[in-house]
Structure formats: structure tokens, C-alpha cells
């Protein structure tokens, strides 16, 4: 499972930054150097996921190697943070003055940094980010969008399609932090919001390896970045 490369700003998040494209290409070069052959490839329908897959695929083909056509599977998509914010931020502002101040500050910073991708507000999770996601996961407020429970079930439901691929085959999935966190948690029989803690530490363009065999899911490696040697290549957002 591959997390997408570094994405855009808060105003336009769903696309890779220049650094994100480089991270994805370096991952492809690492896979090629390790002589990894993939029998199947999947990606969510989000632009940042598809662009990450495209960069890896291009490296394989430039090296004269086969890479499977990437099957688009929207169930690998990340949850819609923008929609969660739209629905829950006003409710949190009404009950929590500290959140209201932090949120107003976030809005102002994001507006000012819309054309500055490397600004801190575009590359860090801020306190109100954490609070709004925690509120969504815990279901404490009315929300008409996709709930945490529905999201988790959607992502886990992808398992059925992966099991159709022949045994002992390598499958690559280009997705986002929270789906990877959910699957890593599932492999350790963690079924609650602690999956978000795993998602929160994932590097952009990191690789997590799980084995699905005989009905069992096992975690072999998590958040690996052997292709991102230089510290400046390592990002979280």
C-alpha cells in the first residue's frame, strides 16, 4: 500500500506538488531496483492517488518493464476532510471558544498562503484539524456525510477484490493515509479510532507491506521510505 506523494495547498489539495511527483518517481525507481513485479495495481479516484500511480508506472515503462494497468477503485479514496470541516467546524465553534479562535486563525493563514505551497499552514496539521477529525470519528455531532464507521467499512470492503488476484502475487494499491491506517490496524486486530494514530505518522509516498493469505492479514512493514534518503524529501502533508 502506497500513500500518495506530497499534495497541494489547503485551497487545492487534490493534486501532487512538484516534490510529490519526485517522491513518487523515487518510489518507482526503488521498486524497479528491487525487481518487484506487480500482478495488479489499484488506485482510488482522487487525483493525487492517480498521479502517484502514474509516476510509478512511468518509471517502470521507461525501464522497459511491464506494469499493470491501474484499476480505479473509489473505495480506496480518503474521507472528505473538506466536507467534514464544512459540517462540523460551525458546531465546534459554537461550543468551544478556543476551537473558534484556532479555526479563524487557520482560515486566515490558509487564505494568505494559498499561493505559497511550502507555507507551514499547508504542510502541518494544526490543533483544530485534530479536533474536527476527532469529532468526526467519535460521532459526537450531527453529520449527514460519510461517517467514520461507514468509511472504515468501505475501505475494508476492498479486501474482496484483492482476494481475487492469484495467490503469492504482488499487488500495489495507491491510496491515502487513513485507508492505510485502517488496514494496518485491522492486521493487528485494532478496530477503533486508534487507526487514526497510525494514519497520522505516515510519510508521503511511503510503502506499507501486508500479506493477505488464507483469510489472515499480516503486517510485514509499515511506513517504509528507503527511497527518500535525503531529509528534505520526507514530508507528512
PDB file of C-alpha atoms in Angstrom:
ATOM      1  CA  UNK A   1       0.000   0.000   0.000  1.00  0.00           C
ATOM      2  CA  UNK A   2       1.426   3.321  -1.133  1.00  0.00           C
ATOM      3  CA  UNK A   3       0.443   6.648   0.306  1.00  0.00           C
ATOM      4  CA  UNK A   4       0.277   9.363  -2.341  1.00  0.00           C
ATOM      5  CA  UNK A   5       3.116  11.855  -2.689  1.00  0.00           C
ATOM      6  CA  UNK A   6       3.016  15.323  -1.172  1.00  0.00           C
ATOM      7  CA  UNK A   7      -0.168  17.060  -2.296  1.00  0.00           C
ATOM      8  CA  UNK A   8      -1.147  20.688  -2.878  1.00  0.00           C
ATOM      9  CA  UNK A   9      -2.207  23.508  -0.593  1.00  0.00           C
ATOM     10  CA  UNK A  10      -5.247  23.530   1.665  1.00  0.00           C
ATOM     11  CA  UNK A  11      -7.053  25.509  -1.034  1.00  0.00           C
ATOM     12  CA  UNK A  12      -6.227  22.963  -3.762  1.00  0.00           C
ATOM     13  CA  UNK A  13      -5.120  19.786  -2.026  1.00  0.00           C
ATOM     14  CA  UNK A  14      -6.056  17.121  -4.569  1.00  0.00           C
ATOM     15  CA  UNK A  15      -3.004  17.162  -6.842  1.00  0.00           C
ATOM     16  CA  UNK A  16       0.663  16.371  -6.375  1.00  0.00           C
ATOM     17  CA  UNK A  17       3.169  19.092  -5.687  1.00  0.00           C
ATOM     18  CA  UNK A  18       6.449  19.069  -7.616  1.00  0.00           C
ATOM     19  CA  UNK A  19       8.034  17.396  -4.599  1.00  0.00           C
ATOM     20  CA  UNK A  20       5.198  14.875  -4.505  1.00  0.00           C
ATOM     21  CA  UNK A  21       5.920  13.870  -8.112  1.00  0.00           C
ATOM     22  CA  UNK A  22       9.586  13.429  -7.294  1.00  0.00           C
ATOM     23  CA  UNK A  23       8.758  11.304  -4.254  1.00  0.00           C
ATOM     24  CA  UNK A  24       6.555   9.056  -6.399  1.00  0.00           C
ATOM     25  CA  UNK A  25       9.212   8.665  -9.084  1.00  0.00           C
ATOM     26  CA  UNK A  26      11.820   7.771  -6.476  1.00  0.00           C
ATOM     27  CA  UNK A  27       9.459   5.112  -5.149  1.00  0.00           C
ATOM     28  CA  UNK A  28       9.089   3.708  -8.658  1.00  0.00           C
ATOM     29  CA  UNK A  29      12.867   3.643  -9.054  1.00  0.00           C
ATOM     30  CA  UNK A  30      13.161   1.787  -5.759  1.00  0.00           C
ATOM     31  CA  UNK A  31      10.603  -0.827  -6.828  1.00  0.00           C
ATOM     32  CA  UNK A  32      12.492  -1.313 -10.104  1.00  0.00           C
ATOM     33  CA  UNK A  33      15.832  -1.647  -8.316  1.00  0.00           C
ATOM     34  CA  UNK A  34      14.287  -4.304  -6.064  1.00  0.00           C
ATOM     35  CA  UNK A  35      12.982  -6.138  -9.153  1.00  0.00           C
ATOM     36  CA  UNK A  36       9.434  -6.123  -7.819  1.00  0.00           C
ATOM     37  CA  UNK A  37       6.858  -7.358 -10.311  1.00  0.00           C
ATOM     38  CA  UNK A  38       3.243  -6.412  -9.696  1.00  0.00           C
ATOM     39  CA  UNK A  39       0.440  -8.646 -10.919  1.00  0.00           C
ATOM     40  CA  UNK A  40      -2.208  -5.985 -10.260  1.00  0.00           C
ATOM     41  CA  UNK A  41      -2.423  -2.311  -9.386  1.00  0.00           C
ATOM     42  CA  UNK A  42      -5.266  -0.320  -7.861  1.00  0.00           C
ATOM     43  CA  UNK A  43      -5.763   3.348  -7.060  1.00  0.00           C
ATOM     44  CA  UNK A  44      -8.529   5.455  -5.653  1.00  0.00           C
ATOM     45  CA  UNK A  45     -10.182   8.010  -7.923  1.00  0.00           C
ATOM     46  CA  UNK A  46      -8.599  11.041  -6.257  1.00  0.00           C
ATOM     47  CA  UNK A  47      -6.184  12.969  -8.458  1.00  0.00           C
ATOM     48  CA  UNK A  48      -3.279  12.748  -6.008  1.00  0.00           C
ATOM     49  CA  UNK A  49      -3.642   8.969  -5.836  1.00  0.00           C
ATOM     50  CA  UNK A  50      -3.869   8.550  -9.610  1.00  0.00           C
ATOM     51  CA  UNK A  51      -0.920  10.881 -10.226  1.00  0.00           C
ATOM     52  CA  UNK A  52       1.224   8.887  -7.798  1.00  0.00           C
ATOM     53  CA  UNK A  53       0.335   5.690  -9.645  1.00  0.00           C
ATOM     54  CA  UNK A  54       1.142   7.347 -12.982  1.00  0.00           C
ATOM     55  CA  UNK A  55       4.622   8.393 -11.848  1.00  0.00           C
ATOM     56  CA  UNK A  56       5.459   4.869 -10.665  1.00  0.00           C
ATOM     57  CA  UNK A  57       4.053   3.335 -13.842  1.00  0.00           C
ATOM     58  CA  UNK A  58       6.111   5.742 -15.988  1.00  0.00           C
ATOM     59  CA  UNK A  59       9.352   4.680 -14.270  1.00  0.00           C
ATOM     60  CA  UNK A  60       8.628   1.017 -14.998  1.00  0.00           C
ATOM     61  CA  UNK A  61       7.838   1.671 -18.632  1.00  0.00           C
ATOM     62  CA  UNK A  62      10.871   3.915 -19.124  1.00  0.00           C
ATOM     63  CA  UNK A  63      12.940   0.998 -17.832  1.00  0.00           C
ATOM     64  CA  UNK A  64      11.309  -1.293 -20.406  1.00  0.00           C
ATOM     65  CA  UNK A  65       9.427  -3.225 -17.734  1.00  0.00           C
ATOM     66  CA  UNK A  66       5.790  -4.212 -17.547  1.00  0.00           C
ATOM     67  CA  UNK A  67       3.470  -2.532 -15.095  1.00  0.00           C
ATOM     68  CA  UNK A  68      -0.212  -3.468 -14.930  1.00  0.00           C
ATOM     69  CA  UNK A  69      -2.914  -1.023 -15.914  1.00  0.00           C
ATOM     70  CA  UNK A  70      -4.095   0.670 -12.751  1.00  0.00           C
ATOM     71  CA  UNK A  71      -7.684  -0.211 -11.918  1.00  0.00           C
ATOM     72  CA  UNK A  72      -9.571   2.738 -10.469  1.00  0.00           C
ATOM     73  CA  UNK A  73     -11.406   1.851  -7.262  1.00  0.00           C
ATOM     74  CA  UNK A  74     -13.101   4.793  -5.489  1.00  0.00           C
ATOM     75  CA  UNK A  75     -13.444   2.754  -2.310  1.00  0.00           C
ATOM     76  CA  UNK A  76      -9.729   3.413  -1.729  1.00  0.00           C
ATOM     77  CA  UNK A  77     -10.420   7.159  -1.532  1.00  0.00           C
ATOM     78  CA  UNK A  78      -9.615   9.171   1.578  1.00  0.00           C
ATOM     79  CA  UNK A  79     -12.521  10.520   3.626  1.00  0.00           C
ATOM     80  CA  UNK A  80     -13.663  14.010   2.607  1.00  0.00           C
ATOM     81  CA  UNK A  81     -11.969  16.306   5.122  1.00  0.00           C
ATOM     82  CA  UNK A  82     -13.333  19.417   3.412  1.00  0.00           C
ATOM     83  CA  UNK A  83     -16.900  18.210   3.856  1.00  0.00           C
ATOM     84  CA  UNK A  84     -16.230  17.187   7.465  1.00  0.00           C
ATOM     85  CA  UNK A  85     -14.913  20.672   8.174  1.00  0.00           C
ATOM     86  CA  UNK A  86     -17.866  22.305   6.451  1.00  0.00           C
ATOM     87  CA  UNK A  87     -20.335  20.427   8.616  1.00  0.00           C
ATOM     88  CA  UNK A  88     -18.584  20.171  11.971  1.00  0.00           C
ATOM     89  CA  UNK A  89     -16.480  23.326  12.300  1.00  0.00           C
ATOM     90  CA  UNK A  90     -19.518  25.620  12.898  1.00  0.00           C
ATOM     91  CA  UNK A  91     -20.791  23.258  15.597  1.00  0.00           C
ATOM     92  CA  UNK A  92     -17.398  23.113  17.302  1.00  0.00           C
ATOM     93  CA  UNK A  93     -17.051  26.905  17.078  1.00  0.00           C
ATOM     94  CA  UNK A  94     -20.385  27.312  18.844  1.00  0.00           C
ATOM     95  CA  UNK A  95     -19.386  25.142  21.803  1.00  0.00           C
ATOM     96  CA  UNK A  96     -15.635  25.734  22.089  1.00  0.00           C
ATOM     97  CA  UNK A  97     -14.229  29.311  22.078  1.00  0.00           C
ATOM     98  CA  UNK A  98     -10.659  28.008  21.822  1.00  0.00           C
ATOM     99  CA  UNK A  99     -11.537  26.000  18.717  1.00  0.00           C
ATOM    100  CA  UNK A 100     -13.298  29.049  17.255  1.00  0.00           C
ATOM    101  CA  UNK A 101     -10.130  31.131  17.674  1.00  0.00           C
ATOM    102  CA  UNK A 102      -7.911  28.417  16.232  1.00  0.00           C
ATOM    103  CA  UNK A 103     -10.265  27.891  13.307  1.00  0.00           C
ATOM    104  CA  UNK A 104     -10.427  31.581  12.442  1.00  0.00           C
ATOM    105  CA  UNK A 105      -6.635  31.710  12.566  1.00  0.00           C
ATOM    106  CA  UNK A 106      -6.433  28.672  10.283  1.00  0.00           C
ATOM    107  CA  UNK A 107      -8.810  30.207   7.756  1.00  0.00           C
ATOM    108  CA  UNK A 108      -6.812  33.434   7.666  1.00  0.00           C
ATOM    109  CA  UNK A 109      -3.476  31.638   7.340  1.00  0.00           C
ATOM    110  CA  UNK A 110      -4.761  29.353   4.591  1.00  0.00           C
ATOM    111  CA  UNK A 111      -6.149  32.298   2.643  1.00  0.00           C
ATOM    112  CA  UNK A 112      -2.864  34.185   2.892  1.00  0.00           C
ATOM    113  CA  UNK A 113      -0.819  31.126   1.907  1.00  0.00           C
ATOM    114  CA  UNK A 114      -3.000  29.951  -0.989  1.00  0.00           C
ATOM    115  CA  UNK A 115      -0.235  30.726  -3.492  1.00  0.00           C
ATOM    116  CA  UNK A 116       2.609  29.594  -1.231  1.00  0.00           C
ATOM    117  CA  UNK A 117       2.669  25.783  -1.179  1.00  0.00           C
ATOM    118  CA  UNK A 118       5.512  25.488   1.317  1.00  0.00           C
ATOM    119  CA  UNK A 119       3.901  27.732   3.935  1.00  0.00           C
ATOM    120  CA  UNK A 120       3.626  25.999   7.298  1.00  0.00           C
ATOM    121  CA  UNK A 121      -0.181  26.071   7.294  1.00  0.00           C
ATOM    122  CA  UNK A 122      -0.176  23.943   4.126  1.00  0.00           C
ATOM    123  CA  UNK A 123       2.262  21.366   5.482  1.00  0.00           C
ATOM    124  CA  UNK A 124       1.217  20.832   9.099  1.00  0.00           C
ATOM    125  CA  UNK A 125      -1.772  19.533  10.985  1.00  0.00           C
ATOM    126  CA  UNK A 126      -2.941  22.232  13.370  1.00  0.00           C
ATOM    127  CA  UNK A 127      -4.878  21.771  16.650  1.00  0.00           C
ATOM    128  CA  UNK A 128      -8.250  22.455  15.077  1.00  0.00           C
ATOM    129  CA  UNK A 129      -7.514  19.827  12.380  1.00  0.00           C
ATOM    130  CA  UNK A 130      -7.107  17.259  15.128  1.00  0.00           C
ATOM    131  CA  UNK A 131     -10.248  18.373  16.954  1.00  0.00           C
ATOM    132  CA  UNK A 132     -12.507  18.302  13.908  1.00  0.00           C
ATOM    133  CA  UNK A 133     -11.310  14.845  12.860  1.00  0.00           C
ATOM    134  CA  UNK A 134     -11.700  13.502  16.396  1.00  0.00           C
ATOM    135  CA  UNK A 135     -15.261  14.862  16.478  1.00  0.00           C
ATOM    136  CA  UNK A 136     -15.990  13.096  13.188  1.00  0.00           C
ATOM    137  CA  UNK A 137     -14.512   9.788  14.317  1.00  0.00           C
ATOM    138  CA  UNK A 138     -16.399   9.846  17.615  1.00  0.00           C
ATOM    139  CA  UNK A 139     -19.685  10.897  16.013  1.00  0.00           C
ATOM    140  CA  UNK A 140     -20.449  13.475  18.678  1.00  0.00           C
ATOM    141  CA  UNK A 141     -22.229  15.916  16.361  1.00  0.00           C
ATOM    142  CA  UNK A 142     -24.871  15.638  13.618  1.00  0.00           C
ATOM    143  CA  UNK A 143     -23.275  14.947  10.243  1.00  0.00           C
ATOM    144  CA  UNK A 144     -25.043  13.926   7.032  1.00  0.00           C
ATOM    145  CA  UNK A 145     -21.876  12.844   5.200  1.00  0.00           C
ATOM    146  CA  UNK A 146     -19.947   9.599   5.364  1.00  0.00           C
ATOM    147  CA  UNK A 147     -19.452   8.557   8.986  1.00  0.00           C
ATOM    148  CA  UNK A 148     -16.242   7.069  10.363  1.00  0.00           C
ATOM    149  CA  UNK A 149     -17.927   3.660  10.632  1.00  0.00           C
ATOM    150  CA  UNK A 150     -19.136   3.809   7.013  1.00  0.00           C
ATOM    151  CA  UNK A 151     -15.737   4.991   5.793  1.00  0.00           C
ATOM    152  CA  UNK A 152     -13.953   2.193   7.622  1.00  0.00           C
ATOM    153  CA  UNK A 153     -16.357  -0.427   6.243  1.00  0.00           C
ATOM    154  CA  UNK A 154     -15.876   0.964   2.717  1.00  0.00           C
ATOM    155  CA  UNK A 155     -12.107   0.687   2.896  1.00  0.00           C
ATOM    156  CA  UNK A 156     -12.117  -2.778   4.456  1.00  0.00           C
ATOM    157  CA  UNK A 157     -14.585  -3.882   1.774  1.00  0.00           C
ATOM    158  CA  UNK A 158     -11.824  -3.551  -0.831  1.00  0.00           C
ATOM    159  CA  UNK A 159     -10.430  -6.797   0.535  1.00  0.00           C
ATOM    160  CA  UNK A 160     -12.819  -8.869  -1.537  1.00  0.00           C
ATOM    161  CA  UNK A 161     -11.351  -7.622  -4.828  1.00  0.00           C
ATOM    162  CA  UNK A 162      -7.764  -8.142  -3.691  1.00  0.00           C
ATOM    163  CA  UNK A 163      -8.529 -11.742  -2.808  1.00  0.00           C
ATOM    164  CA  UNK A 164      -9.477 -12.385  -6.442  1.00  0.00           C
ATOM    165  CA  UNK A 165      -5.850 -11.928  -7.529  1.00  0.00           C
ATOM    166  CA  UNK A 166      -3.827 -15.147  -7.712  1.00  0.00           C
ATOM    167  CA  UNK A 167      -2.052 -16.352  -4.581  1.00  0.00           C
ATOM    168  CA  UNK A 168       1.528 -15.212  -3.945  1.00  0.00           C
ATOM    169  CA  UNK A 169       1.080 -12.306  -6.352  1.00  0.00           C
ATOM    170  CA  UNK A 170       2.259  -8.780  -5.562  1.00  0.00           C
ATOM    171  CA  UNK A 171      -0.472  -6.140  -5.583  1.00  0.00           C
ATOM    172  CA  UNK A 172       0.129  -2.410  -5.257  1.00  0.00           C
ATOM    173  CA  UNK A 173      -2.548  -0.042  -4.006  1.00  0.00           C
ATOM    174  CA  UNK A 174      -2.135   3.734  -4.368  1.00  0.00           C
ATOM    175  CA  UNK A 175      -4.266   5.300  -1.678  1.00  0.00           C
ATOM    176  CA  UNK A 176      -4.126   7.745   1.242  1.00  0.00           C
ATOM    177  CA  UNK A 177      -3.097   7.831   4.885  1.00  0.00           C
ATOM    178  CA  UNK A 178      -6.335   6.847   6.597  1.00  0.00           C
ATOM    179  CA  UNK A 179      -7.131   3.780   4.450  1.00  0.00           C
ATOM    180  CA  UNK A 180      -3.600   2.527   5.109  1.00  0.00           C
ATOM    181  CA  UNK A 181      -4.035   3.226   8.817  1.00  0.00           C
ATOM    182  CA  UNK A 182      -7.298   1.264   8.817  1.00  0.00           C
ATOM    183  CA  UNK A 183      -5.705  -1.749   7.128  1.00  0.00           C
ATOM    184  CA  UNK A 184      -2.618  -1.691   9.341  1.00  0.00           C
ATOM    185  CA  UNK A 185      -4.885  -1.525  12.391  1.00  0.00           C
ATOM    186  CA  UNK A 186      -7.011  -4.364  11.050  1.00  0.00           C
ATOM    187  CA  UNK A 187      -3.910  -6.547  10.706  1.00  0.00           C
ATOM    188  CA  UNK A 188      -3.262  -6.011  14.428  1.00  0.00           C
ATOM    189  CA  UNK A 189      -6.931  -6.547  15.333  1.00  0.00           C
ATOM    190  CA  UNK A 190      -7.413  -2.903  16.267  1.00  0.00           C
ATOM    191  CA  UNK A 191     -10.970  -1.947  15.405  1.00  0.00           C
ATOM    192  CA  UNK A 192     -11.382   1.548  16.814  1.00  0.00           C
ATOM    193  CA  UNK A 193     -10.179   5.114  16.346  1.00  0.00           C
ATOM    194  CA  UNK A 194      -6.571   4.177  17.116  1.00  0.00           C
ATOM    195  CA  UNK A 195      -6.252   3.561  13.380  1.00  0.00           C
ATOM    196  CA  UNK A 196      -6.052   7.352  13.057  1.00  0.00           C
ATOM    197  CA  UNK A 197      -2.838   7.343  15.097  1.00  0.00           C
ATOM    198  CA  UNK A 198      -1.262   5.063  12.516  1.00  0.00           C
ATOM    199  CA  UNK A 199      -2.515   7.228   9.676  1.00  0.00           C
ATOM    200  CA  UNK A 200      -1.115  10.328  11.343  1.00  0.00           C
ATOM    201  CA  UNK A 201       2.531   9.216  11.151  1.00  0.00           C
ATOM    202  CA  UNK A 202       2.588   8.113   7.509  1.00  0.00           C
ATOM    203  CA  UNK A 203       5.078   9.829   5.234  1.00  0.00           C
ATOM    204  CA  UNK A 204       4.094  10.894   1.755  1.00  0.00           C
ATOM    205  CA  UNK A 205       4.965   8.196  -0.812  1.00  0.00           C
ATOM    206  CA  UNK A 206       5.666   5.684   1.960  1.00  0.00           C
ATOM    207  CA  UNK A 207       5.136   1.976   1.444  1.00  0.00           C
ATOM    208  CA  UNK A 208       3.341  -0.356   3.849  1.00  0.00           C
ATOM    209  CA  UNK A 209       3.500  -4.088   3.171  1.00  0.00           C
ATOM    210  CA  UNK A 210       0.798  -6.505   4.269  1.00  0.00           C
ATOM    211  CA  UNK A 211       0.197 -10.123   3.389  1.00  0.00           C
ATOM    212  CA  UNK A 212      -3.277 -11.456   2.753  1.00  0.00           C
ATOM    213  CA  UNK A 213      -3.284 -15.239   2.772  1.00  0.00           C
ATOM    214  CA  UNK A 214      -5.702 -17.912   3.872  1.00  0.00           C
ATOM    215  CA  UNK A 215      -8.091 -15.377   5.320  1.00  0.00           C
ATOM    216  CA  UNK A 216      -5.380 -13.823   7.500  1.00  0.00           C
ATOM    217  CA  UNK A 217      -3.981 -10.315   7.163  1.00  0.00           C
ATOM    218  CA  UNK A 218      -0.478  -9.718   8.483  1.00  0.00           C
ATOM    219  CA  UNK A 219       1.613  -6.570   8.670  1.00  0.00           C
ATOM    220  CA  UNK A 220       5.175  -7.020   7.380  1.00  0.00           C
ATOM    221  CA  UNK A 221       6.412  -3.417   7.255  1.00  0.00           C
ATOM    222  CA  UNK A 222       4.902  -0.016   7.957  1.00  0.00           C
ATOM    223  CA  UNK A 223       5.636   3.475   6.632  1.00  0.00           C
ATOM    224  CA  UNK A 224       8.859   2.462   4.856  1.00  0.00           C
ATOM    225  CA  UNK A 225      10.733   5.204   2.980  1.00  0.00           C
ATOM    226  CA  UNK A 226      14.059   3.676   1.819  1.00  0.00           C
ATOM    227  CA  UNK A 227      13.764   5.724  -1.376  1.00  0.00           C
ATOM    228  CA  UNK A 228      13.595   9.049   0.468  1.00  0.00           C
ATOM    229  CA  UNK A 229      17.193   9.221   1.645  1.00  0.00           C
ATOM    230  CA  UNK A 230      17.526  12.985   1.867  1.00  0.00           C
ATOM    231  CA  UNK A 231      15.686  14.537   4.855  1.00  0.00           C
ATOM    232  CA  UNK A 232      14.210  17.236   2.595  1.00  0.00           C
ATOM    233  CA  UNK A 233      12.305  14.563   0.702  1.00  0.00           C
ATOM    234  CA  UNK A 234      10.434  13.366   3.790  1.00  0.00           C
ATOM    235  CA  UNK A 235       7.067  15.019   4.313  1.00  0.00           C
ATOM    236  CA  UNK A 236       3.805  14.236   6.063  1.00  0.00           C
ATOM    237  CA  UNK A 237       1.373  16.594   4.295  1.00  0.00           C
TER     238      UNK A 237
END
